[in-house]
């Protein structure tokens, strides 16, 4: 999975919850520009910021060995 795919998942979940970008960024404690970049797959957020967005949306990231 790459950053563009992660951004799309975040964007789809945000839309499903009917939350706008400004509200999500405030709830997750990150800047709006950071969130926009994450959703576009162009950002380079810290792991803490990415995890905060995922947690706020009720998502989680799993780390496992490659197939």
mmCIF file of N, CA and C in Angstrom:
data_model
loop_
_atom_site.group_PDB
_atom_site.id
_atom_site.type_symbol
_atom_site.label_atom_id
_atom_site.label_comp_id
_atom_site.label_asym_id
_atom_site.label_seq_id
_atom_site.Cartn_x
_atom_site.Cartn_y
_atom_site.Cartn_z
ATOM 1 N N UNK A 1 0.845 -1.167 0.000
ATOM 2 C CA UNK A 1 0.000 0.000 0.000
ATOM 3 C C UNK A 1 0.896 1.237 0.000
ATOM 4 N N UNK A 2 0.509 2.230 -0.787
ATOM 5 C CA UNK A 2 1.310 3.455 -0.844
ATOM 6 C C UNK A 2 0.544 4.640 -0.248
ATOM 7 N N UNK A 3 1.203 5.785 -0.192
ATOM 8 C CA UNK A 3 0.608 6.953 0.460
ATOM 9 C C UNK A 3 -0.651 7.450 -0.246
ATOM 10 N N UNK A 4 -0.722 7.290 -1.554
ATOM 11 C CA UNK A 4 -1.915 7.703 -2.298
ATOM 12 C C UNK A 4 -3.117 6.841 -1.912
ATOM 13 N N UNK A 5 -2.906 5.534 -1.774
ATOM 14 C CA UNK A 5 -3.979 4.617 -1.373
ATOM 15 C C UNK A 5 -4.438 4.895 0.057
ATOM 16 N N UNK A 6 -3.498 5.183 0.939
ATOM 17 C CA UNK A 6 -3.851 5.515 2.323
ATOM 18 C C UNK A 6 -4.682 6.795 2.341
ATOM 19 N N UNK A 7 -4.264 7.779 1.566
ATOM 20 C CA UNK A 7 -5.009 9.030 1.475
ATOM 21 C C UNK A 7 -6.429 8.835 0.982
ATOM 22 N N UNK A 8 -6.600 7.958 0.012
ATOM 23 C CA UNK A 8 -7.939 7.674 -0.523
ATOM 24 C C UNK A 8 -8.827 7.009 0.528
ATOM 25 N N UNK A 9 -8.263 6.093 1.286
ATOM 26 C CA UNK A 9 -9.019 5.428 2.350
ATOM 27 C C UNK A 9 -9.477 6.461 3.384
ATOM 28 N N UNK A 10 -8.574 7.337 3.766
ATOM 29 C CA UNK A 10 -8.907 8.382 4.733
ATOM 30 C C UNK A 10 -10.003 9.284 4.186
ATOM 31 N N UNK A 11 -9.875 9.689 2.949
ATOM 32 C CA UNK A 11 -10.863 10.575 2.321
ATOM 33 C C UNK A 11 -12.239 9.911 2.243
ATOM 34 N N UNK A 12 -12.282 8.640 1.824
ATOM 35 C CA UNK A 12 -13.560 7.923 1.737
ATOM 36 C C UNK A 12 -14.216 7.782 3.105
ATOM 37 N N UNK A 13 -13.421 7.484 4.117
ATOM 38 C CA UNK A 13 -13.967 7.343 5.470
ATOM 39 C C UNK A 13 -14.486 8.689 5.987
ATOM 40 N N UNK A 14 -13.759 9.749 5.707
ATOM 41 C CA UNK A 14 -14.187 11.081 6.128
ATOM 42 C C UNK A 14 -15.511 11.435 5.479
ATOM 43 N N UNK A 15 -15.636 11.159 4.187
ATOM 44 C CA UNK A 15 -16.899 11.415 3.479
ATOM 45 C C UNK A 15 -18.030 10.564 4.045
ATOM 46 N N UNK A 16 -17.749 9.301 4.347
ATOM 47 C CA UNK A 16 -18.775 8.415 4.894
ATOM 48 C C UNK A 16 -19.290 8.926 6.234
ATOM 49 N N UNK A 17 -18.408 9.552 6.999
ATOM 50 C CA UNK A 17 -18.791 10.101 8.298
ATOM 51 C C UNK A 17 -19.350 11.526 8.184
ATOM 52 N N UNK A 18 -19.336 12.056 6.956
ATOM 53 C CA UNK A 18 -19.836 13.414 6.690
ATOM 54 C C UNK A 18 -19.117 14.462 7.535
ATOM 55 N N UNK A 19 -17.789 14.357 7.531
ATOM 56 C CA UNK A 19 -16.941 15.293 8.254
ATOM 57 C C UNK A 19 -16.110 16.058 7.231
ATOM 58 N N UNK A 20 -16.035 17.381 7.378
ATOM 59 C CA UNK A 20 -15.211 18.133 6.433
ATOM 60 C C UNK A 20 -13.752 18.129 6.896
ATOM 61 N N UNK A 21 -12.874 18.564 6.013
ATOM 62 C CA UNK A 21 -11.444 18.506 6.295
ATOM 63 C C UNK A 21 -11.056 19.369 7.493
ATOM 64 N N UNK A 22 -11.645 20.547 7.610
ATOM 65 C CA UNK A 22 -11.306 21.433 8.718
ATOM 66 C C UNK A 22 -11.667 20.795 10.058
ATOM 67 N N UNK A 23 -12.862 20.228 10.136
ATOM 68 C CA UNK A 23 -13.289 19.578 11.375
ATOM 69 C C UNK A 23 -12.388 18.399 11.722
ATOM 70 N N UNK A 24 -12.070 17.563 10.728
ATOM 71 C CA UNK A 24 -11.196 16.419 10.986
ATOM 72 C C UNK A 24 -9.825 16.874 11.443
ATOM 73 N N UNK A 25 -9.285 17.883 10.796
ATOM 74 C CA UNK A 25 -7.951 18.346 11.190
ATOM 75 C C UNK A 25 -7.956 18.848 12.634
ATOM 76 N N UNK A 26 -9.019 19.552 13.020
ATOM 77 C CA UNK A 26 -9.126 20.043 14.396
ATOM 78 C C UNK A 26 -9.269 18.889 15.388
ATOM 79 N N UNK A 27 -10.133 17.920 15.064
ATOM 80 C CA UNK A 27 -10.334 16.774 15.957
ATOM 81 C C UNK A 27 -9.067 15.937 16.104
ATOM 82 N N UNK A 28 -8.306 15.824 15.019
ATOM 83 C CA UNK A 28 -7.085 15.012 15.041
ATOM 84 C C UNK A 28 -5.882 15.797 15.578
ATOM 85 N N UNK A 29 -6.037 17.105 15.729
ATOM 86 C CA UNK A 29 -4.940 17.917 16.248
ATOM 87 C C UNK A 29 -3.816 18.141 15.271
ATOM 88 N N UNK A 30 -4.174 18.221 13.978
ATOM 89 C CA UNK A 30 -3.168 18.492 12.949
ATOM 90 C C UNK A 30 -3.614 19.685 12.119
ATOM 91 N N UNK A 31 -2.711 20.229 11.335
ATOM 92 C CA UNK A 31 -3.039 21.353 10.477
ATOM 93 C C UNK A 31 -3.859 20.924 9.273
ATOM 94 N N UNK A 32 -4.682 21.829 8.798
ATOM 95 C CA UNK A 32 -5.512 21.551 7.623
ATOM 96 C C UNK A 32 -4.652 21.229 6.408
ATOM 97 N N UNK A 33 -3.553 21.936 6.226
ATOM 98 C CA UNK A 33 -2.683 21.674 5.073
ATOM 99 C C UNK A 33 -2.065 20.281 5.139
ATOM 100 N N UNK A 34 -1.760 19.835 6.343
ATOM 101 C CA UNK A 34 -1.225 18.479 6.517
ATOM 102 C C UNK A 34 -2.264 17.446 6.117
ATOM 103 N N UNK A 35 -3.505 17.652 6.548
ATOM 104 C CA UNK A 35 -4.572 16.708 6.204
ATOM 105 C C UNK A 35 -4.815 16.676 4.700
ATOM 106 N N UNK A 36 -4.866 17.837 4.081
ATOM 107 C CA UNK A 36 -5.076 17.903 2.628
ATOM 108 C C UNK A 36 -3.973 17.125 1.910
ATOM 109 N N UNK A 37 -2.738 17.323 2.339
ATOM 110 C CA UNK A 37 -1.615 16.616 1.707
ATOM 111 C C UNK A 37 -1.700 15.110 1.929
ATOM 112 N N UNK A 38 -2.117 14.695 3.124
ATOM 113 C CA UNK A 38 -2.274 13.258 3.393
ATOM 114 C C UNK A 38 -3.315 12.663 2.462
ATOM 115 N N UNK A 39 -4.450 13.329 2.324
ATOM 116 C CA UNK A 39 -5.522 12.804 1.471
ATOM 117 C C UNK A 39 -5.103 12.756 0.003
ATOM 118 N N UNK A 40 -4.263 13.657 -0.417
ATOM 119 C CA UNK A 40 -3.785 13.652 -1.801
ATOM 120 C C UNK A 40 -2.659 12.652 -2.029
ATOM 121 N N UNK A 41 -2.114 12.145 -0.933
ATOM 122 C CA UNK A 41 -0.999 11.209 -1.057
ATOM 123 C C UNK A 41 0.315 11.899 -1.325
ATOM 124 N N UNK A 42 0.360 13.213 -1.093
ATOM 125 C CA UNK A 42 1.578 13.976 -1.363
ATOM 126 C C UNK A 42 2.280 14.408 -0.090
ATOM 127 N N UNK A 43 1.647 14.186 1.045
ATOM 128 C CA UNK A 43 2.227 14.626 2.303
ATOM 129 C C UNK A 43 3.272 13.665 2.820
ATOM 130 N N UNK A 44 4.014 14.129 3.799
ATOM 131 C CA UNK A 44 4.994 13.300 4.474
ATOM 132 C C UNK A 44 4.805 13.506 5.977
ATOM 133 N N UNK A 45 3.625 13.087 6.481
ATOM 134 C CA UNK A 45 3.321 13.354 7.894
ATOM 135 C C UNK A 45 4.149 12.478 8.817
ATOM 136 N N UNK A 46 4.294 12.935 10.046
ATOM 137 C CA UNK A 46 4.915 12.067 11.037
ATOM 138 C C UNK A 46 3.967 10.901 11.296
ATOM 139 N N UNK A 47 4.508 9.846 11.816
ATOM 140 C CA UNK A 47 3.684 8.681 12.130
ATOM 141 C C UNK A 47 2.612 9.056 13.154
ATOM 142 N N UNK A 48 2.966 9.877 14.125
ATOM 143 C CA UNK A 48 1.995 10.306 15.138
ATOM 144 C C UNK A 48 0.811 11.035 14.513
ATOM 145 N N UNK A 49 1.075 11.904 13.545
ATOM 146 C CA UNK A 49 -0.006 12.651 12.903
ATOM 147 C C UNK A 49 -0.905 11.728 12.089
ATOM 148 N N UNK A 50 -0.301 10.811 11.356
ATOM 149 C CA UNK A 50 -1.080 9.864 10.570
ATOM 150 C C UNK A 50 -1.936 8.987 11.476
ATOM 151 N N UNK A 51 -1.348 8.488 12.538
ATOM 152 C CA UNK A 51 -2.099 7.647 13.476
ATOM 153 C C UNK A 51 -3.225 8.428 14.146
ATOM 154 N N UNK A 52 -3.017 9.704 14.410
ATOM 155 C CA UNK A 52 -4.057 10.537 15.009
ATOM 156 C C UNK A 52 -5.250 10.667 14.068
ATOM 157 N N UNK A 53 -4.989 10.879 12.782
ATOM 158 C CA UNK A 53 -6.068 10.965 11.792
ATOM 159 C C UNK A 53 -6.814 9.644 11.714
ATOM 160 N N UNK A 54 -6.077 8.552 11.631
ATOM 161 C CA UNK A 54 -6.710 7.233 11.543
ATOM 162 C C UNK A 54 -7.558 6.948 12.769
ATOM 163 N N UNK A 55 -7.029 7.240 13.941
ATOM 164 C CA UNK A 55 -7.757 6.993 15.182
ATOM 165 C C UNK A 55 -9.023 7.838 15.251
ATOM 166 N N UNK A 56 -8.933 9.075 14.853
ATOM 167 C CA UNK A 56 -10.087 9.972 14.869
ATOM 168 C C UNK A 56 -11.198 9.449 13.968
ATOM 169 N N UNK A 57 -10.813 8.802 12.871
ATOM 170 C CA UNK A 57 -11.781 8.253 11.923
ATOM 171 C C UNK A 57 -12.218 6.831 12.275
ATOM 172 N N UNK A 58 -11.680 6.285 13.365
ATOM 173 C CA UNK A 58 -12.022 4.918 13.744
ATOM 174 C C UNK A 58 -11.321 3.882 12.893
ATOM 175 N N UNK A 59 -10.170 4.248 12.362
ATOM 176 C CA UNK A 59 -9.380 3.335 11.533
ATOM 177 C C UNK A 59 -8.111 2.965 12.285
ATOM 178 N N UNK A 60 -7.468 1.899 11.838
ATOM 179 C CA UNK A 60 -6.181 1.514 12.395
ATOM 180 C C UNK A 60 -5.261 1.014 11.292
ATOM 181 N N UNK A 61 -3.987 1.043 11.570
ATOM 182 C CA UNK A 61 -3.000 0.560 10.616
ATOM 183 C C UNK A 61 -2.334 -0.668 11.217
ATOM 184 N N UNK A 62 -2.228 -1.718 10.444
ATOM 185 C CA UNK A 62 -1.575 -2.936 10.904
ATOM 186 C C UNK A 62 -0.261 -3.103 10.176
ATOM 187 N N UNK A 63 0.743 -3.549 10.919
ATOM 188 C CA UNK A 63 2.048 -3.831 10.348
ATOM 189 C C UNK A 63 2.233 -5.334 10.355
ATOM 190 N N UNK A 64 2.607 -5.891 9.200
ATOM 191 C CA UNK A 64 2.799 -7.335 9.118
ATOM 192 C C UNK A 64 3.890 -7.631 8.098
ATOM 193 N N UNK A 65 4.358 -8.851 8.096
ATOM 194 C CA UNK A 65 5.367 -9.273 7.125
ATOM 195 C C UNK A 65 4.759 -9.273 5.727
ATOM 196 N N UNK A 66 5.577 -8.919 4.760
ATOM 197 C CA UNK A 66 5.128 -8.957 3.371
ATOM 198 C C UNK A 66 4.874 -10.395 2.944
ATOM 199 N N UNK A 67 3.979 -10.561 2.003
ATOM 200 C CA UNK A 67 3.696 -11.894 1.457
ATOM 201 C C UNK A 67 4.842 -12.360 0.587
#
